[in-house]
Short mmCIF file of C-alpha atoms in Angstrom, two decimals:
data_model
loop_
_atom_site.label_atom_id
_atom_site.label_comp_id
_atom_site.label_asym_id
_atom_site.label_seq_id
_atom_site.Cartn_x
_atom_site.Cartn_y
_atom_site.Cartn_z
CA MET T 1 0.00 0.00 0.00
CA ARG T 2 2.81 2.35 0.91
CA LYS T 3 4.63 1.52 -2.32
CA LYS T 4 1.58 2.57 -4.32
CA GLU T 5 1.37 5.86 -2.42
CA LYS T 6 5.05 6.58 -3.13
CA LYS T 7 4.57 5.90 -6.84
CA SER T 8 1.60 8.27 -6.98
CA GLU T 9 3.64 11.00 -5.24
CA ILE T 10 6.45 10.59 -7.78
CA ARG T 11 3.97 10.82 -10.67
CA SER T 12 2.39 14.02 -9.24
CA THR T 13 5.81 15.59 -8.72
CA ALA T 14 6.83 14.80 -12.29
CA ALA T 15 3.57 16.23 -13.59
CA ALA T 16 4.07 19.40 -11.58
CA ARG T 17 7.59 19.75 -12.96
CA ASN T 18 6.26 19.48 -16.50
CA LYS T 19 3.90 22.36 -15.80
CA ILE T 20 6.82 24.71 -14.95
CA PRO T 21 7.32 27.24 -17.80
CA SER T 22 10.19 26.41 -20.09
CA ASN T 23 12.04 29.67 -19.24
CA LYS T 24 12.10 28.61 -15.54
CA ARG T 25 13.47 25.13 -16.12
CA ARG T 26 17.08 24.32 -15.43
CA SER T 27 18.86 24.21 -18.75
CA LYS T 28 21.50 21.77 -19.78
CA PRO T 29 25.16 22.88 -19.58
CA LEU T 30 26.30 24.75 -22.71
CA SER T 31 29.02 23.40 -24.92
CA LYS T 32 32.32 25.33 -25.17
CA SER T 33 31.44 26.82 -28.59
CA GLN T 34 27.97 27.87 -27.37
CA SER T 35 29.42 29.47 -24.24
CA LYS T 36 32.03 31.38 -26.26
CA SER T 37 29.38 32.68 -28.70
CA LEU T 38 27.11 33.75 -25.84
CA ASN T 39 29.92 35.63 -24.06
CA LYS T 40 30.82 37.47 -27.23
CA SER T 41 27.18 38.46 -27.79
CA ASN T 42 26.83 39.69 -24.22
CA SER T 43 30.06 41.67 -24.50
CA LYS T 44 28.85 43.40 -27.66
CA SER T 45 25.52 44.18 -26.05
CA GLN T 46 27.26 45.75 -23.05
CA GLU T 47 29.53 47.83 -25.30
CA SER T 48 26.52 49.04 -27.30
CA LEU T 49 24.71 49.95 -24.13
CA ILE T 50 27.71 51.91 -22.83
CA ASP T 51 28.00 53.73 -26.18
CA ILE T 52 24.33 54.69 -26.05
CA ILE T 53 24.63 55.96 -22.48
CA GLN T 54 27.74 58.00 -23.29
CA GLY T 55 26.34 59.24 -26.60
CA LYS T 56 29.02 57.49 -28.65
CA SER T 57 27.02 55.58 -31.20
CA ASN T 58 29.75 56.27 -33.77
CA ALA T 59 32.68 56.26 -31.32
CA THR T 60 36.14 55.56 -32.62
CA SER T 61 39.47 54.88 -30.99
CA THR T 62 40.38 58.55 -31.36
CA SER T 63 37.43 59.77 -29.28
CA PRO T 64 38.54 61.82 -26.25
CA MET T 65 38.15 60.36 -22.77
CA PHE T 66 36.44 63.50 -21.49
CA VAL T 67 33.86 65.87 -22.93
CA LEU T 68 33.43 69.57 -22.26
CA PRO T 69 29.97 70.99 -21.58
CA PRO T 70 28.16 71.92 -24.79
CA PRO T 71 29.15 75.32 -26.23
CA MET T 72 26.96 78.10 -24.95
CA GLU T 73 26.49 81.65 -26.22
CA THR T 74 26.50 83.81 -23.11
CA SER T 75 25.91 87.26 -24.56
CA HIS T 76 22.83 88.86 -23.03
CA GLU T 77 21.59 89.73 -26.50
CA ASP T 78 21.64 86.11 -27.65
CA LEU T 79 20.50 84.21 -24.55
CA THR T 80 17.04 82.69 -24.61
CA ARG T 81 15.39 81.31 -21.51
CA SER T 82 12.71 78.71 -21.06
CA ASN T 83 9.77 79.10 -18.67
CA GLN T 84 11.84 77.41 -15.98
CA GLY T 85 14.56 80.04 -16.33
CA LEU T 86 17.10 77.64 -17.84
CA ILE T 87 19.62 78.91 -20.37
CA VAL T 88 19.07 77.47 -23.82
CA PRO T 89 22.35 77.37 -25.76
CA GLN T 90 22.41 78.87 -29.23
CA SER T 91 24.10 76.64 -31.78
CA GLN T 92 27.10 77.94 -33.71
CA PRO T 93 28.35 76.48 -37.00
CA VAL T 94 31.76 75.01 -36.27
CA SER T 95 33.87 73.56 -39.05
CA ASN T 96 34.59 69.88 -38.49
CA PHE T 97 38.22 68.96 -39.04
CA GLN T 98 39.11 65.40 -39.97
CA LEU T 99 42.37 63.60 -39.46
CA PRO T 100 44.58 63.07 -42.51
CA ASP T 101 44.73 59.61 -43.97
CA SER T 102 47.16 57.85 -41.62
CA ARG T 103 48.26 55.41 -44.33
CA SER T 104 49.53 58.14 -46.65
CA ALA T 105 50.78 60.47 -43.90
CA LYS T 106 52.76 57.80 -42.05
CA SER T 107 54.69 56.95 -45.18
CA MET T 108 55.68 60.59 -45.82
CA ARG T 109 59.26 61.77 -45.36
CA LEU T 110 59.45 65.51 -44.70
CA ALA T 111 62.27 68.05 -44.82
CA LEU T 112 61.68 71.08 -42.56
CA LEU T 113 63.57 74.29 -43.34
CA ILE T 114 63.98 76.66 -40.39
CA PRO T 115 65.06 80.26 -41.15
CA LEU T 116 68.41 81.58 -39.96
CA THR T 117 67.49 85.25 -39.70
CA GLU T 118 63.87 85.42 -38.50
CA GLN T 119 63.09 85.50 -34.80
CA PHE T 120 61.62 82.10 -34.05
CA THR T 121 62.09 80.85 -30.53
CA PRO T 122 63.58 77.36 -30.14
CA SER T 123 60.37 76.19 -28.50
CA VAL T 124 58.35 77.11 -31.62
CA GLU T 125 60.80 75.26 -33.86
CA SER T 126 60.54 72.15 -31.71
CA LEU T 127 56.74 72.42 -31.49
CA ILE T 128 56.40 72.47 -35.28
CA ALA T 129 58.86 69.60 -35.72
CA ASP T 130 57.40 67.47 -32.92
CA SER T 131 53.84 67.97 -34.20
CA LEU T 132 54.84 66.84 -37.67
CA ARG T 133 56.69 63.82 -36.27
CA MET T 134 53.41 62.61 -34.78
CA LEU T 135 51.86 62.51 -38.27
CA VAL T 136 54.58 61.55 -40.75
CA LYS T 137 57.21 58.85 -41.00
CA GLU T 138 60.30 61.04 -40.65
CA VAL T 139 61.24 64.72 -40.23
CA LEU T 140 64.65 66.09 -41.15
CA ILE T 141 65.48 69.64 -40.03
CA LEU T 142 67.60 71.60 -42.50
CA LYS T 143 68.94 75.14 -42.81
CA ILE T 144 68.86 77.32 -45.90
CA ASN T 145 72.44 77.26 -47.19
CA GLU T 146 74.56 76.16 -50.13
CA ASN T 147 74.34 72.50 -49.07
CA LEU T 148 70.57 72.40 -49.41
CA HIS T 149 70.67 70.99 -52.94
CA ASP T 150 72.89 68.07 -51.91
CA SER T 151 70.82 67.39 -48.80
CA LEU T 152 67.59 67.21 -50.76
CA SER T 153 69.17 65.02 -53.46
CA THR T 154 70.40 62.60 -50.82
CA TYR T 155 67.39 62.61 -48.55
CA ARG T 156 64.76 62.77 -51.33
CA PRO T 157 61.82 63.89 -49.13
CA ASP T 158 58.19 63.75 -50.16
CA LEU T 159 57.64 67.27 -48.84
CA LEU T 160 59.82 70.32 -48.39
CA LEU T 161 58.22 72.66 -45.82
CA CYS T 162 59.79 76.10 -45.36
CA ILE T 163 58.98 78.22 -42.31
CA GLY T 164 59.10 82.03 -42.55
CA ASN T 165 59.77 84.59 -45.28
CA GLN T 166 63.48 83.94 -45.74
CA ALA T 167 62.75 80.96 -47.94
CA ALA T 168 60.62 83.11 -50.26
CA GLN T 169 63.70 85.24 -50.87
CA SER T 170 66.45 82.61 -50.76
CA ILE T 171 65.01 79.45 -52.32
CA THR T 172 65.79 79.31 -56.05
CA PRO T 173 65.16 76.60 -58.64
CA GLU T 174 68.86 75.69 -58.44
CA LEU T 175 68.51 74.70 -54.77
CA VAL T 176 65.54 72.39 -55.34
CA PRO T 177 66.47 69.40 -57.54
CA GLN T 178 64.11 68.83 -60.43
CA SER T 179 65.13 65.16 -60.64
CA ILE T 180 63.10 64.22 -57.55
CA TYR T 181 59.39 64.55 -57.01
CA THR T 182 59.01 66.77 -53.96
CA LYS T 183 56.03 68.84 -52.97
CA THR T 184 57.05 72.27 -51.70
CA ALA T 185 55.14 74.34 -49.15
CA ILE T 186 55.97 77.67 -47.53
CA TRP T 187 54.43 78.86 -44.27
CA LEU T 188 54.86 82.63 -44.45
CA ASN T 189 55.42 84.97 -41.52
CA ASP T 190 53.09 87.68 -42.85
CA PRO T 191 50.59 88.70 -40.12
CA TYR T 192 50.68 92.42 -41.04
CA GLU T 193 52.06 92.91 -44.55
CA PRO T 194 52.12 90.48 -47.51
CA CYS T 195 55.42 88.85 -48.36
CA GLU T 196 56.68 90.58 -51.50
CA TYR T 197 59.52 88.10 -52.07
CA ILE T 198 57.23 85.23 -52.94
CA HIS T 199 56.89 86.27 -56.59
CA SER T 200 60.55 87.09 -57.20
CA ALA T 201 62.60 83.92 -56.61
CA TYR T 202 61.09 80.43 -56.57
CA HIS T 203 57.75 80.17 -58.41
CA ASP T 204 56.85 76.52 -57.95
CA TRP T 205 55.44 76.36 -54.43
CA SER T 206 52.86 73.56 -54.28
CA LEU T 207 51.18 75.22 -51.29
CA VAL T 208 51.38 78.77 -49.90
CA ILE T 209 50.28 79.26 -46.28
CA THR T 210 49.51 82.82 -45.20
CA GLN T 211 48.77 84.24 -41.74
CA ASN T 212 46.30 86.83 -42.97
CA MET T 213 43.15 86.29 -45.04
CA LEU T 214 43.58 89.72 -46.66
CA HIS T 215 46.77 88.51 -48.36
CA HIS T 216 45.04 85.62 -50.11
CA PRO T 217 44.00 87.59 -53.27
CA ILE T 218 47.48 89.17 -53.49
CA TYR T 219 49.17 85.78 -53.69
CA GLU T 220 46.56 84.64 -56.18
CA ARG T 221 47.58 87.52 -58.44
CA TYR T 222 51.15 86.21 -58.20
CA GLY T 223 49.91 83.03 -59.85
CA TYR T 224 49.51 80.66 -56.89
CA LYS T 225 46.42 78.46 -56.88
CA ASN T 226 46.79 76.51 -53.65
CA ILE T 227 46.67 79.00 -50.77
CA ILE T 228 45.38 78.45 -47.24
CA VAL T 229 45.11 80.76 -44.22
CA MET T 230 46.74 79.32 -41.10
CA PRO T 231 48.27 81.58 -38.41
CA TYR T 232 51.16 80.47 -36.27
CA SER T 233 49.92 79.15 -32.96
CA ALA T 234 50.84 80.75 -29.65
CA ASP T 235 54.11 79.78 -28.04
CA PRO T 236 52.96 78.03 -24.83
CA MET T 237 56.30 78.74 -23.17
CA ILE T 238 55.57 82.49 -23.32
CA TYR T 239 51.79 82.88 -23.65
CA LYS T 240 50.27 81.06 -20.70
CA PRO T 241 48.21 82.01 -17.65
CA HIS T 242 50.29 83.54 -14.88
CA ARG T 243 50.10 86.31 -12.29
CA PRO T 244 52.21 89.28 -13.46
CA GLN T 245 53.65 92.09 -11.37
CA PRO T 246 51.24 94.91 -10.37
CA GLU T 247 52.75 97.32 -12.92
CA PHE T 248 51.18 95.21 -15.68
CA HIS T 249 47.65 95.26 -14.26
CA SER T 250 44.72 97.07 -15.91
CA ASP T 251 40.95 97.05 -15.78
CA LEU T 252 40.83 97.16 -19.58
CA LEU T 253 43.54 96.68 -22.20
CA ILE T 254 43.00 97.92 -25.76
CA VAL T 255 44.99 96.03 -28.41
CA GLY T 256 45.31 97.92 -31.70
CA ASN T 257 46.43 101.27 -33.12
CA TYR T 258 44.61 104.55 -32.56
CA SER T 259 43.11 106.63 -35.36
CA GLU T 260 40.40 109.31 -35.47
CA GLU T 261 37.71 106.92 -36.70
CA ARG T 262 38.19 105.01 -33.43
CA LEU T 263 37.06 107.98 -31.34
CA PRO T 264 33.42 106.74 -30.95
CA TYR T 265 34.78 103.46 -29.57
CA ILE T 266 36.97 105.39 -27.14
CA HIS T 267 33.90 107.29 -25.91
CA ALA T 268 32.06 104.00 -25.32
CA ILE T 269 35.01 102.66 -23.34
CA ARG T 270 35.41 105.81 -21.25
CA HIS T 271 31.70 105.82 -20.41
CA ARG T 272 31.88 102.28 -18.95
CA PHE T 273 35.34 102.54 -17.38
CA GLU T 274 35.40 106.02 -15.97
CA GLY T 275 37.83 106.25 -13.07
CA LYS T 276 39.38 102.85 -13.88
CA LYS T 277 42.75 101.93 -15.32
CA VAL T 278 42.61 101.70 -19.13
CA ARG T 279 45.74 100.89 -21.10
CA ALA T 280 46.50 100.53 -24.82
CA LEU T 281 48.97 98.27 -26.57
CA GLY T 282 49.60 99.75 -30.02
CA GLN T 283 50.69 102.89 -31.84
CA ASN T 284 49.57 106.58 -31.87
CA TRP T 285 48.03 106.49 -28.38
CA GLU T 286 50.21 109.22 -26.83
CA PRO T 287 47.80 112.16 -27.35
CA VAL T 288 44.70 110.28 -26.13
CA ASP T 289 43.60 111.35 -22.64
CA GLN T 290 42.80 108.90 -19.82
CA ILE T 291 44.45 106.00 -21.66
CA GLU T 292 47.95 104.90 -20.73
CA THR T 293 50.23 103.56 -23.46
CA CYS T 294 52.00 100.26 -22.74
CA GLN T 295 55.72 100.02 -23.41
CA ALA T 296 56.56 96.43 -24.36
CA ASP T 297 59.90 95.51 -25.89
CA SER T 298 59.58 91.72 -25.69
CA GLU T 299 57.00 88.98 -26.04
CA THR T 300 57.40 88.23 -22.35
CA MET T 301 56.23 91.76 -21.50
CA ILE T 302 53.33 91.51 -23.94
CA SER T 303 52.24 88.29 -22.25
CA ALA T 304 52.44 90.05 -18.89
CA TYR T 305 50.17 92.87 -20.11
CA TYR T 306 47.69 90.30 -21.44
CA ASN T 307 47.63 88.38 -18.16
CA GLY T 308 47.37 91.58 -16.15
CA ALA T 309 44.21 92.74 -17.95
CA ASN T 310 40.75 92.10 -16.56
CA MET T 311 39.34 92.51 -20.11
CA ILE T 312 40.81 93.03 -23.56
CA VAL T 313 39.19 94.98 -26.41
CA HIS T 314 40.69 94.12 -29.77
CA TRP T 315 40.33 95.87 -33.13
CA ASP T 316 42.24 95.36 -36.38
CA ALA T 317 42.96 91.97 -34.87
CA VAL T 318 45.97 90.01 -36.06
CA PRO T 319 45.10 86.28 -35.98
CA ARG T 320 48.19 85.25 -34.08
CA GLN T 321 47.43 87.85 -31.37
CA LEU T 322 43.98 86.32 -30.94
CA TYR T 323 45.58 82.93 -30.30
CA GLU T 324 48.15 84.40 -27.92
CA ILE T 325 45.52 86.17 -25.82
CA ALA T 326 43.42 82.99 -25.76
CA ALA T 327 46.47 81.01 -24.59
CA CYS T 328 46.72 83.37 -21.61
CA GLY T 329 43.15 82.54 -20.65
CA VAL T 330 42.06 86.19 -20.86
CA PHE T 331 38.60 87.37 -21.90
CA GLN T 332 38.63 89.37 -25.15
CA ILE T 333 36.02 91.31 -27.16
CA VAL T 334 37.01 91.48 -30.81
CA GLU T 335 35.84 93.60 -33.71
CA ASN T 336 33.76 91.53 -36.12
CA SER T 337 35.30 90.46 -39.44
CA PRO T 338 34.94 87.48 -41.82
CA GLU T 339 38.36 86.23 -40.74
CA ILE T 340 37.28 85.93 -37.11
CA HIS T 341 34.63 83.33 -37.95
CA GLU T 342 37.18 81.27 -39.88
CA LEU T 343 39.74 81.25 -37.07
CA MET T 344 37.75 81.10 -33.82
CA LYS T 345 34.24 80.50 -32.46
CA PRO T 346 32.44 83.78 -31.65
CA GLY T 347 30.13 83.41 -28.69
CA GLU T 348 32.19 80.50 -27.34
CA ASP T 349 35.83 81.54 -26.97
CA ILE T 350 35.58 85.22 -27.99
CA ILE T 351 32.87 87.89 -28.06
CA ILE T 352 32.48 90.12 -31.13
CA TYR T 353 31.13 93.63 -31.69
CA SER T 354 30.32 95.57 -34.86
CA ASN T 355 29.80 99.17 -33.70
CA PRO T 356 30.45 101.42 -30.67
CA GLU T 357 26.98 100.76 -29.21
CA GLN T 358 27.52 96.99 -29.23
CA LEU T 359 30.96 97.41 -27.71
CA GLY T 360 29.58 99.55 -24.90
CA SER T 361 26.68 97.22 -24.08
CA LYS T 362 28.85 94.11 -24.07
CA LEU T 363 31.48 95.77 -21.89
CA GLN T 364 28.68 96.62 -19.45
CA TYR T 365 27.22 93.11 -19.51
CA TYR T 366 30.47 91.22 -18.96
CA SER T 367 31.61 93.68 -16.30
CA GLU T 368 28.52 92.74 -14.31
CA ASN T 369 28.38 89.01 -15.21
CA THR T 370 31.81 87.74 -14.25
CA ASP T 371 30.84 84.05 -14.40
CA ASP T 372 29.91 84.37 -18.08
CA LYS T 373 33.14 86.25 -18.72
CA ARG T 374 35.15 83.55 -16.98
CA MET T 375 33.44 80.82 -19.02
CA ILE T 376 34.39 82.50 -22.31
CA ALA T 377 38.01 82.90 -21.17
CA SER T 378 38.18 79.25 -20.04
CA ARG T 379 36.89 78.01 -23.37
CA ALA T 380 39.47 80.15 -25.17
CA LEU T 381 42.24 78.63 -23.08
CA TYR T 382 40.98 75.12 -23.82
CA SER T 383 40.72 75.86 -27.55
CA SER T 384 44.26 77.26 -27.64
CA LYS T 385 45.57 73.92 -26.40
CA TYR T 386 43.44 71.58 -28.51
CA ASP T 387 41.94 73.49 -31.47
CA TYR T 388 44.53 76.18 -32.30
CA SER T 389 47.70 74.26 -31.48
CA TYR T 390 50.63 73.44 -33.77
CA LEU T 391 49.43 69.83 -33.88
CA GLN T 392 46.10 70.94 -35.34
CA ALA T 393 47.98 73.16 -37.81
CA ALA T 394 50.19 70.23 -38.85
CA MET T 395 47.11 68.06 -39.39
CA LYS T 396 45.55 70.72 -41.61
CA LEU T 397 48.79 71.05 -43.57
CA ILE T 398 49.08 67.30 -44.24
CA GLN T 399 45.41 67.10 -45.21
CA GLN T 400 45.82 69.92 -47.73
CA LEU T 401 48.90 68.30 -49.24
CA ASN T 402 47.08 65.00 -49.62
CA HIS T 403 44.56 66.77 -51.89
CA LEU T 404 47.17 68.34 -54.19
#
């Protein structure tokens, strides 16, 4: 009798087990191949999930490990606010720069010509050379002398890059062997005036690089077709944030030369900075009242004046000066021009004005809203290190040469 009861219990237990849903049943052990496939699938799913969370659906190995807050226009004229009082950032068109093809760049052998007479600090020379070494196979540094022809014939580089204006005057067809295929590029030192030598000696530059957009049509008239605008970056050994001596301090520093048509801008500045220390770094400022002229005889002193300024107003801006001020982490308001939008990001790392009224209102706003002013200056400092550096310039140079 007891045996029959046991058998009935076993049958009921087995029936109950069969009623358990299939997804709750204990599965059989997986084979090695099945386990490996499942692990790989789970790994991919986890990676995809992480990419979605971090917003990296198209992430690559070159993606940075940290992300800045989204760019935000902080001018009081351009801010819009939602009903909750939150700031809604205004989008700015920013040109996307892509890396050069690593396969072609890494096979390139480059000869770099450094001028003998122009004032380039050793740190700038090494920055240019080191940036190029990160992109190409080999960099050989040469000087412009009578042995240049033999050096190029022996080394046979894919690219001859000349820095400064001396090459425009000294390089002749006799110095560049015609028996080897070498692209030639010259990076001119022409922030103020165009280089007049470029049409008188060597005429076969594959690429001409100018510092000033206004010089582009002049070089076109000389017969050059491949011209790009690319200022020298700031020397980080000189232009960097630091606390200068009190004699370099100012509430406002004007960078640019004085002329009579600037008088309305001077009135706007005086109205907002009455009783404060206003200085000017430029020419023809001696007869202007209430504005002290800066005396700077070195780049180190210029950097000290930049760092000592609470604000900088810039007109007739030279591109390299914009980068140098940004590298000091100083807030600057710059006169609007087409070149500005090509070189920097107005509303993010600089603020622009187009007339005396705009200058006055923006000086007033940023004098009262120091957090917004500090944000602009911080973004400029960041951009000087990562967007306007010699490495970025070298990448742009290699990319342009790959399209020739």
